[in-house]
JSON list of C-alpha atoms in Angstrom, two decimals:
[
{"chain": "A", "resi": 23, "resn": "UNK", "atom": "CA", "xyz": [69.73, 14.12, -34.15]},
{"chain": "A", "resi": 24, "resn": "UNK", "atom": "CA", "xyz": [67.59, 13.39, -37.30]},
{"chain": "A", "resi": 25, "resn": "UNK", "atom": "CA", "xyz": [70.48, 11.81, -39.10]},
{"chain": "A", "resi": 26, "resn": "UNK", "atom": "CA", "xyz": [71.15, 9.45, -36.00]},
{"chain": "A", "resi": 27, "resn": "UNK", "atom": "CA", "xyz": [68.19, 7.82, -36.33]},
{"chain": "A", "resi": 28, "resn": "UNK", "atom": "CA", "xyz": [68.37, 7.62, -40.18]},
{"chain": "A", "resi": 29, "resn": "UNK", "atom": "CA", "xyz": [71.48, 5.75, -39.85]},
{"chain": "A", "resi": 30, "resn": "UNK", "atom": "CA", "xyz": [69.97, 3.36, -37.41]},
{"chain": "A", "resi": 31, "resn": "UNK", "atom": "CA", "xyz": [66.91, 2.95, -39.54]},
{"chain": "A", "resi": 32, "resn": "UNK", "atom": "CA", "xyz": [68.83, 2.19, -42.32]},
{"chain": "A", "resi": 33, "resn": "UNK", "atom": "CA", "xyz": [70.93, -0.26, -40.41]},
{"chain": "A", "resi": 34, "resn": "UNK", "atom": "CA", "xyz": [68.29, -2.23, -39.17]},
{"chain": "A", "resi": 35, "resn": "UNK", "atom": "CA", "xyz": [66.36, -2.53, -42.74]},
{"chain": "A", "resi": 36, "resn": "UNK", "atom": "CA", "xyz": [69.88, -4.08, -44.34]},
{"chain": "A", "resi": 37, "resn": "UNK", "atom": "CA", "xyz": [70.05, -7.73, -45.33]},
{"chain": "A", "resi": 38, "resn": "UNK", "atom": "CA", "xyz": [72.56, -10.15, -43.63]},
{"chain": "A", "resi": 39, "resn": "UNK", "atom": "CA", "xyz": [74.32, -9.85, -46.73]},
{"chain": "A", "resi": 40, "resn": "UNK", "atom": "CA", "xyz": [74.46, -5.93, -46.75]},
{"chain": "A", "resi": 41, "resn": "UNK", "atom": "CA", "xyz": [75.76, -6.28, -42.96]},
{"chain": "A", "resi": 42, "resn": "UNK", "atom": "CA", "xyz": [78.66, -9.49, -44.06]},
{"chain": "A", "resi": 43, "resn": "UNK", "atom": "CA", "xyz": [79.91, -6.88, -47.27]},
{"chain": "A", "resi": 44, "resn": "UNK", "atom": "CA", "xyz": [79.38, -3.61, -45.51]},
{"chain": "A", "resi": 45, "resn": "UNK", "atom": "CA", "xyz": [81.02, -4.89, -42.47]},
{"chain": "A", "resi": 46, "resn": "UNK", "atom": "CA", "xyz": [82.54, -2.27, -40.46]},
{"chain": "A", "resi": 47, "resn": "UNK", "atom": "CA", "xyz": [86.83, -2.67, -39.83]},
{"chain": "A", "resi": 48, "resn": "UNK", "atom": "CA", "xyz": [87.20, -4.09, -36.17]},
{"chain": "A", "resi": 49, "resn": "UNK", "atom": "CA", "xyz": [90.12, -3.89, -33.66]},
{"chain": "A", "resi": 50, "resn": "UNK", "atom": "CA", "xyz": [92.63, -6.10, -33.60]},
{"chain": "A", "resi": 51, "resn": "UNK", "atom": "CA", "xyz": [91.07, -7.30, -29.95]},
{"chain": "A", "resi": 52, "resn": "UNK", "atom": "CA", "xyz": [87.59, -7.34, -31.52]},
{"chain": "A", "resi": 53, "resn": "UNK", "atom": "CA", "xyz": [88.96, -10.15, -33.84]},
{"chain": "A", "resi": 54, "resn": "UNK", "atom": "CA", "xyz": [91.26, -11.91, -31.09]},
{"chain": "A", "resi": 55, "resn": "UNK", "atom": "CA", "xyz": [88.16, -11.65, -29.38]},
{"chain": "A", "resi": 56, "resn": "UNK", "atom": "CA", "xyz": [85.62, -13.67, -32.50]},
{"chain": "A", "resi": 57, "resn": "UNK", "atom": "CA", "xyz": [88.93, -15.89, -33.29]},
{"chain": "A", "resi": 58, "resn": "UNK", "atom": "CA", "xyz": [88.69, -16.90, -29.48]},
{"chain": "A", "resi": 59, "resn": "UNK", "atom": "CA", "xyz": [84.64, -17.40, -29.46]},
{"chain": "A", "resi": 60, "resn": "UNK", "atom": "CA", "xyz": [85.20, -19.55, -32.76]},
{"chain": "A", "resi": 61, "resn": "UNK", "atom": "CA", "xyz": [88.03, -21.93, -31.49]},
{"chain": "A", "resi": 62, "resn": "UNK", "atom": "CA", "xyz": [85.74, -23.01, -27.82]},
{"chain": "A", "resi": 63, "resn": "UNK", "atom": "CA", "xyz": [83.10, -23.28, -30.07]},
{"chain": "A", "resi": 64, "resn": "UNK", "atom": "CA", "xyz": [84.78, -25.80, -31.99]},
{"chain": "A", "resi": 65, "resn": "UNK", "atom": "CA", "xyz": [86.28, -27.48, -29.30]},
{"chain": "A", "resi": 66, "resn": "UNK", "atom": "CA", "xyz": [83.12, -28.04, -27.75]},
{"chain": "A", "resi": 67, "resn": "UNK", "atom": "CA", "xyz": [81.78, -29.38, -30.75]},
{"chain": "A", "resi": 68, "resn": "UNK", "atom": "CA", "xyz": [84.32, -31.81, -31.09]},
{"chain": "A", "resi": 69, "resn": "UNK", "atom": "CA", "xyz": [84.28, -33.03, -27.71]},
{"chain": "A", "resi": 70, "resn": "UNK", "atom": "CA", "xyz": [80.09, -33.61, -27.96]},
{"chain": "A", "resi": 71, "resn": "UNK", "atom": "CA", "xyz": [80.64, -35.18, -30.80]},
{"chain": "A", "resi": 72, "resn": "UNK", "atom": "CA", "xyz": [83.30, -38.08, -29.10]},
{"chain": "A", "resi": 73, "resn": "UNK", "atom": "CA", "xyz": [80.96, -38.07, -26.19]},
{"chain": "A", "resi": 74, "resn": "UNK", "atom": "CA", "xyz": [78.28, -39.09, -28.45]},
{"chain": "A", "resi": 75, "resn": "UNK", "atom": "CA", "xyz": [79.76, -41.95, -30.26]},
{"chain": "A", "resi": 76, "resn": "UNK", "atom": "CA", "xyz": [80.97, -43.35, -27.43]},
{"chain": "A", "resi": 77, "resn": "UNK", "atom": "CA", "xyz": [77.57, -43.56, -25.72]},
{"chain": "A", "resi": 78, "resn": "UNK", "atom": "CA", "xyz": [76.17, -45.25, -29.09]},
{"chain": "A", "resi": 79, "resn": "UNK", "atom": "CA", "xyz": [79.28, -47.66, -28.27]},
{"chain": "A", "resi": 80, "resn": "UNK", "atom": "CA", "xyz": [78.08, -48.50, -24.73]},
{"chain": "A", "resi": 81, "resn": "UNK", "atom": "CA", "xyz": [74.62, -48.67, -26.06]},
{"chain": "A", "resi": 82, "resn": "UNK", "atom": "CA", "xyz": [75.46, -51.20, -28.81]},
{"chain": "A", "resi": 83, "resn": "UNK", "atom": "CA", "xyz": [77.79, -53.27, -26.84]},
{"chain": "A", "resi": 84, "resn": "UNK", "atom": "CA", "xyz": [74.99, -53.29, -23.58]},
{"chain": "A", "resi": 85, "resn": "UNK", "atom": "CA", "xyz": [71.99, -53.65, -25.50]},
{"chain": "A", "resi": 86, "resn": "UNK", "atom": "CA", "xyz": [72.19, -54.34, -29.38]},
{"chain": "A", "resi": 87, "resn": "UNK", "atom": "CA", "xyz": [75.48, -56.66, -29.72]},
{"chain": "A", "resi": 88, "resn": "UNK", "atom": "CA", "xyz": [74.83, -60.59, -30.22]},
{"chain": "A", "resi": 89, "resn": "UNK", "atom": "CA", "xyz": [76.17, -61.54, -27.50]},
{"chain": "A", "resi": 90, "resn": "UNK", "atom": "CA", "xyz": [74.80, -58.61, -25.27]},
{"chain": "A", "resi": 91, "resn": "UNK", "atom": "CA", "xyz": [72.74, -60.34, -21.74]},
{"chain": "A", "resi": 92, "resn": "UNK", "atom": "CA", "xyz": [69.89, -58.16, -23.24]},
{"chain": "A", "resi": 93, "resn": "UNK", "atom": "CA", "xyz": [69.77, -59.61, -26.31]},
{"chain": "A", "resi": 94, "resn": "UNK", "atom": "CA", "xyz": [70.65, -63.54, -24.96]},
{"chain": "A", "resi": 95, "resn": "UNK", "atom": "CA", "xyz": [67.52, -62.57, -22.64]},
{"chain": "A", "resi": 96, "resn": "UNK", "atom": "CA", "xyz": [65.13, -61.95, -25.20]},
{"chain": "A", "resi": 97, "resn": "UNK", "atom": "CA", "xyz": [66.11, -64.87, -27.55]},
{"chain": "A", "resi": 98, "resn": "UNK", "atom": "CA", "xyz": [66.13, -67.15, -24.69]},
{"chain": "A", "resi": 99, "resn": "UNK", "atom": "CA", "xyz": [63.05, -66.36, -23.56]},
{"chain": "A", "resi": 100, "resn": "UNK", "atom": "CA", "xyz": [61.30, -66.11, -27.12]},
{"chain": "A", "resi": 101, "resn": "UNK", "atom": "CA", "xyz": [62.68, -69.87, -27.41]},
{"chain": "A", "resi": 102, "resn": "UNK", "atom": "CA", "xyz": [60.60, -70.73, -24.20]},
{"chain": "A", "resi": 103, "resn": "UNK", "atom": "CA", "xyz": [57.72, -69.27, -24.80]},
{"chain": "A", "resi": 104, "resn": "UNK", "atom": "CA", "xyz": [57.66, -71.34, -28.06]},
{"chain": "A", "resi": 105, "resn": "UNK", "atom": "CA", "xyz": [58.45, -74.77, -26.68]},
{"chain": "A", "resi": 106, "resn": "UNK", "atom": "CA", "xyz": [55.80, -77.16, -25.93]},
{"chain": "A", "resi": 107, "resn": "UNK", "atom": "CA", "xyz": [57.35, -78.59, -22.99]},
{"chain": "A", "resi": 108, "resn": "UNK", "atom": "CA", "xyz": [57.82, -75.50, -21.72]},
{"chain": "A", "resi": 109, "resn": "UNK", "atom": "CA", "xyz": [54.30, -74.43, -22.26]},
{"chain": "A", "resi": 110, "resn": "UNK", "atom": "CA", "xyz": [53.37, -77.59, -20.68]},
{"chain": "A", "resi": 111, "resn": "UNK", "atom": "CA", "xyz": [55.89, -76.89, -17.29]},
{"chain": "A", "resi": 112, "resn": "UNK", "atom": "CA", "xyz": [54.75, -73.43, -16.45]},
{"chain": "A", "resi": 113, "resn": "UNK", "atom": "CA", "xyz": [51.33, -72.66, -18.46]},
{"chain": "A", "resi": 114, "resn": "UNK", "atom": "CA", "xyz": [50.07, -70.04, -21.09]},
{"chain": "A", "resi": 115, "resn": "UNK", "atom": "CA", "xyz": [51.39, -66.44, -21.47]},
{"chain": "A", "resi": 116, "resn": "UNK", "atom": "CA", "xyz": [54.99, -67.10, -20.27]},
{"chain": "A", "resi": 117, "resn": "UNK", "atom": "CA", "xyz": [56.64, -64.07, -19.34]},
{"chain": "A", "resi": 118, "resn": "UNK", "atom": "CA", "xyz": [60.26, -63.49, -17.87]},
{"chain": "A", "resi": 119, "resn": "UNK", "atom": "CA", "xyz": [61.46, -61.26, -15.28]},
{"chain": "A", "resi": 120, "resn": "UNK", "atom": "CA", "xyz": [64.79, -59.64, -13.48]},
{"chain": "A", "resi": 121, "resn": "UNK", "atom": "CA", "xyz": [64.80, -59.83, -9.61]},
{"chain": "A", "resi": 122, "resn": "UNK", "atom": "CA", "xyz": [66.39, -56.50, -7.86]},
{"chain": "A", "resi": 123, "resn": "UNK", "atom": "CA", "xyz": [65.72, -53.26, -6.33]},
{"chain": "A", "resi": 124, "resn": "UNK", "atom": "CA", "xyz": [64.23, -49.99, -8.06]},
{"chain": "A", "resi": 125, "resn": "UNK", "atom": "CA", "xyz": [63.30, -49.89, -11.64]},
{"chain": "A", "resi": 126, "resn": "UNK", "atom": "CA", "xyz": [66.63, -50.14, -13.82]},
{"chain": "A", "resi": 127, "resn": "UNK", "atom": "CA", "xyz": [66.48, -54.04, -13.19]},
{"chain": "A", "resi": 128, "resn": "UNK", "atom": "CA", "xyz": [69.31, -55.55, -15.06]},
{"chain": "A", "resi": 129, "resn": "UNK", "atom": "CA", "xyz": [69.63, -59.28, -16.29]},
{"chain": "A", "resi": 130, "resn": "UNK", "atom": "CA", "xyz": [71.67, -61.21, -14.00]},
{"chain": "A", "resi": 131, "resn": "UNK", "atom": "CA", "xyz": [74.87, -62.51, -16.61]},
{"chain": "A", "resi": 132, "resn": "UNK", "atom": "CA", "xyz": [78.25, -63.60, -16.56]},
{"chain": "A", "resi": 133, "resn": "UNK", "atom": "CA", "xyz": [80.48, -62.67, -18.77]},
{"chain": "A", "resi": 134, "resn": "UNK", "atom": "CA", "xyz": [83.66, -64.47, -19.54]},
{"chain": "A", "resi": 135, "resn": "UNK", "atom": "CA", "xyz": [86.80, -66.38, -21.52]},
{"chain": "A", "resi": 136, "resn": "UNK", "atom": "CA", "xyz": [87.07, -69.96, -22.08]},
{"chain": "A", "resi": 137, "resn": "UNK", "atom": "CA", "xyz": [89.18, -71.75, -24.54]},
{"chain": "A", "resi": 138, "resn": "UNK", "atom": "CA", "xyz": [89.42, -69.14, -26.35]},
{"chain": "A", "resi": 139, "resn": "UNK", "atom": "CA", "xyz": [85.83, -67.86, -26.83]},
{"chain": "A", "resi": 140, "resn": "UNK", "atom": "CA", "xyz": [83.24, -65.22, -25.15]},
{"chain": "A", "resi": 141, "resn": "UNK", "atom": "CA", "xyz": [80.45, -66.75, -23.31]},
{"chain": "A", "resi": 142, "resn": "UNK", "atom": "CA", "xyz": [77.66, -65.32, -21.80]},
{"chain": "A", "resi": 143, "resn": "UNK", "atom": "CA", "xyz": [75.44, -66.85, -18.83]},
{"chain": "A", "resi": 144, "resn": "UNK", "atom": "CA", "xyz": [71.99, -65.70, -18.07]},
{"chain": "A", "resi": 145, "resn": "UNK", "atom": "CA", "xyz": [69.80, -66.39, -15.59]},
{"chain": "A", "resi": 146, "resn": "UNK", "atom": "CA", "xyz": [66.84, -65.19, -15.14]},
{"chain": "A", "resi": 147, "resn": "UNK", "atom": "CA", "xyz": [62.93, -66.13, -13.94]},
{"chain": "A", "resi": 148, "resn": "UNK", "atom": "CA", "xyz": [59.95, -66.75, -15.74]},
{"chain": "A", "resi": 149, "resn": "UNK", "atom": "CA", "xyz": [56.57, -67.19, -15.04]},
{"chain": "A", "resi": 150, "resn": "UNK", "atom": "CA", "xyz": [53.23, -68.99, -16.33]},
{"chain": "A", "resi": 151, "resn": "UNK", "atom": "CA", "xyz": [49.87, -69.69, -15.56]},
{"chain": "A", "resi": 152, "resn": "UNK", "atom": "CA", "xyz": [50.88, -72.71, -13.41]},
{"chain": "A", "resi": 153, "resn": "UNK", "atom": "CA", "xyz": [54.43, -72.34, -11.88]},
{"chain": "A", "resi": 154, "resn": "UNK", "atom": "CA", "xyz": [57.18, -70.36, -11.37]},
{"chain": "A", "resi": 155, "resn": "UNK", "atom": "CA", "xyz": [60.91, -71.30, -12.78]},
{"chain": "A", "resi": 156, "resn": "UNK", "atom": "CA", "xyz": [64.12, -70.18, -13.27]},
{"chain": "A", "resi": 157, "resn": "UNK", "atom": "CA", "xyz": [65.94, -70.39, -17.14]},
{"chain": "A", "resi": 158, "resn": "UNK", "atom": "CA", "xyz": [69.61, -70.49, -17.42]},
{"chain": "A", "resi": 159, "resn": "UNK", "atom": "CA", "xyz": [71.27, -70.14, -20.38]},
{"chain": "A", "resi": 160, "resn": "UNK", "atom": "CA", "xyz": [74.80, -69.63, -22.15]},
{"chain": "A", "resi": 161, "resn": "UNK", "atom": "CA", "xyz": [75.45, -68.56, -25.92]},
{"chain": "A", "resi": 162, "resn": "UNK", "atom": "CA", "xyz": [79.14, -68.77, -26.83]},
{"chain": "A", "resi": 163, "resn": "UNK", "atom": "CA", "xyz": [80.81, -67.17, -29.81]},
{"chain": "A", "resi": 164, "resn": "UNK", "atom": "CA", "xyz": [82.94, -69.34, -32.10]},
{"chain": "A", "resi": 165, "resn": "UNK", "atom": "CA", "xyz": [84.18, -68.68, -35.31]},
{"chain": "A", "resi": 166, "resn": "UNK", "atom": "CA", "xyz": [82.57, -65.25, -35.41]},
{"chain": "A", "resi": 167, "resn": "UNK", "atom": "CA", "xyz": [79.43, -66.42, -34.37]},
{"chain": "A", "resi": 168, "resn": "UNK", "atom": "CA", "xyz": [77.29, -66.55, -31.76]},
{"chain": "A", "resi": 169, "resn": "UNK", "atom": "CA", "xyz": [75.53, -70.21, -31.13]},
{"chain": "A", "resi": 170, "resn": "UNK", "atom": "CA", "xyz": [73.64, -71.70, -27.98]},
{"chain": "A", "resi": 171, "resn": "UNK", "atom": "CA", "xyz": [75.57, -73.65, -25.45]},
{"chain": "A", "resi": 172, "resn": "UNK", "atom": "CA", "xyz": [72.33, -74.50, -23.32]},
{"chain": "A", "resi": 173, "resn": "UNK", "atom": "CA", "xyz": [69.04, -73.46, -22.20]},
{"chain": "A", "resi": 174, "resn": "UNK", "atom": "CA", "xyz": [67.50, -74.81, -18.73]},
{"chain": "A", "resi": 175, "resn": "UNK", "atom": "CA", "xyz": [64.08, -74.53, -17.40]},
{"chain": "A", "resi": 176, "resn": "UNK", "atom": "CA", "xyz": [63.79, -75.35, -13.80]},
{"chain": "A", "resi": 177, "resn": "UNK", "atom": "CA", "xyz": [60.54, -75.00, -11.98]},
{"chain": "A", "resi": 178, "resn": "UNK", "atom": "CA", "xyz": [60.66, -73.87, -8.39]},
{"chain": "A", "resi": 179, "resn": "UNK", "atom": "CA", "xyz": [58.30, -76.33, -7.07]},
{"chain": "A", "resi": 180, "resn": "UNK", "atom": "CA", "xyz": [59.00, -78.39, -4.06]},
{"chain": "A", "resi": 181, "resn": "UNK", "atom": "CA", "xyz": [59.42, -81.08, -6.50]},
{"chain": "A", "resi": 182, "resn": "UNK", "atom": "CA", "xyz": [61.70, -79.36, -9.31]},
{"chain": "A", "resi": 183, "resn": "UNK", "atom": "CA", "xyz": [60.99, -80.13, -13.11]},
{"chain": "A", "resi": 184, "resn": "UNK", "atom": "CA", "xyz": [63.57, -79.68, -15.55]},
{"chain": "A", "resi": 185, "resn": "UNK", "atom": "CA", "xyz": [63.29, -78.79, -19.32]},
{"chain": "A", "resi": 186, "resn": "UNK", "atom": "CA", "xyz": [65.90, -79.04, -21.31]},
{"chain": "A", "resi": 187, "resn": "UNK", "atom": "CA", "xyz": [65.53, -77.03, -24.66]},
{"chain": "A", "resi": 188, "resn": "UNK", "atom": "CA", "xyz": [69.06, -77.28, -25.99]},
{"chain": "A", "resi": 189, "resn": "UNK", "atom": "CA", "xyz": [72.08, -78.70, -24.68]},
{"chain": "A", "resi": 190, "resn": "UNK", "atom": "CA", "xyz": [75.61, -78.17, -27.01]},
{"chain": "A", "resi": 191, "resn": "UNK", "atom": "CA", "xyz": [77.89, -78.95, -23.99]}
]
């Protein structure tokens, strides 16, 4: 009984690398067994790993790319808030906004083909210390590029102002 536990004591106070040299002989099942354990755990890795990039795809392409409604959003509305006649039309501290139900609001776009190049519409609303208004805007991409086809402001008044900030048509 005393040299039982003298075995297991010394087992325990070996170093990884005692247990990796002194490693005892397994079974051929034992190994079959690891081999097994070793090969999901791969395959799971692999597949996490392809699930992963292609979530940093859809992020890029939703949020990050040019011509992403996101991104046409936030330049379009950095444009109005910097325009005088837009600062004029709707007051100080312009902000823009997303109509829709529950929290994950997304920018109303269209996305689409013509002649050859991507365009993408957004519409959205903004809001100033005076009035209320709508902003429309396209960005197409030509030539690897992506430039401004227009940008609207359009007040919501009974009698509608418009402010045109660029217009490429």
């Amino acid at each position: 009984m005393a040299s039982a536990s003298n075995k297991e004591m010394v087992k325990q106070s070996q170093s990884i690398l005692e247990k990796v040299i002194l490693k005892e002989s397994q079974t051929t099942m034992q190994r079959v067994k690891e081999k097994a354990t070793n090969a999901y755990l791969y395959i799971v890795y692999v597949v996490s790993m392809i699930v992963m990039g292609g979530m940093a795809y859809l992020l890029y392409e939703e949020i990050l790319a040019p011509g992403a409604p996101q991104t046409v959003f936030s330049k379009a509305l950095s444009l109005i808030r910097k325009d005088p006649n837009c600062l004029r039309l709707l007051g100080d501290s312009i902000m823009g906004y997303v109509e829709g139900p529950g929290r994950m609001k997304q920018v109303e776009h269209h996305i689409y083909k013509k002649d050859g190049n991507d365009r993408t519409r957004v519409i959205f609303n903004v809001k100033g210390t005076r009035r209320e208004g709508i902003a429309t805007c396209e960005m197409e991409k030509s030539d690897g590029m992506w430039k401004w086809r227009f940008l609207i402001v359009l007040s919501t008044d009974l009698v509608p102002e418009c402010v045109v900030l660029i217009d490429n048509r």
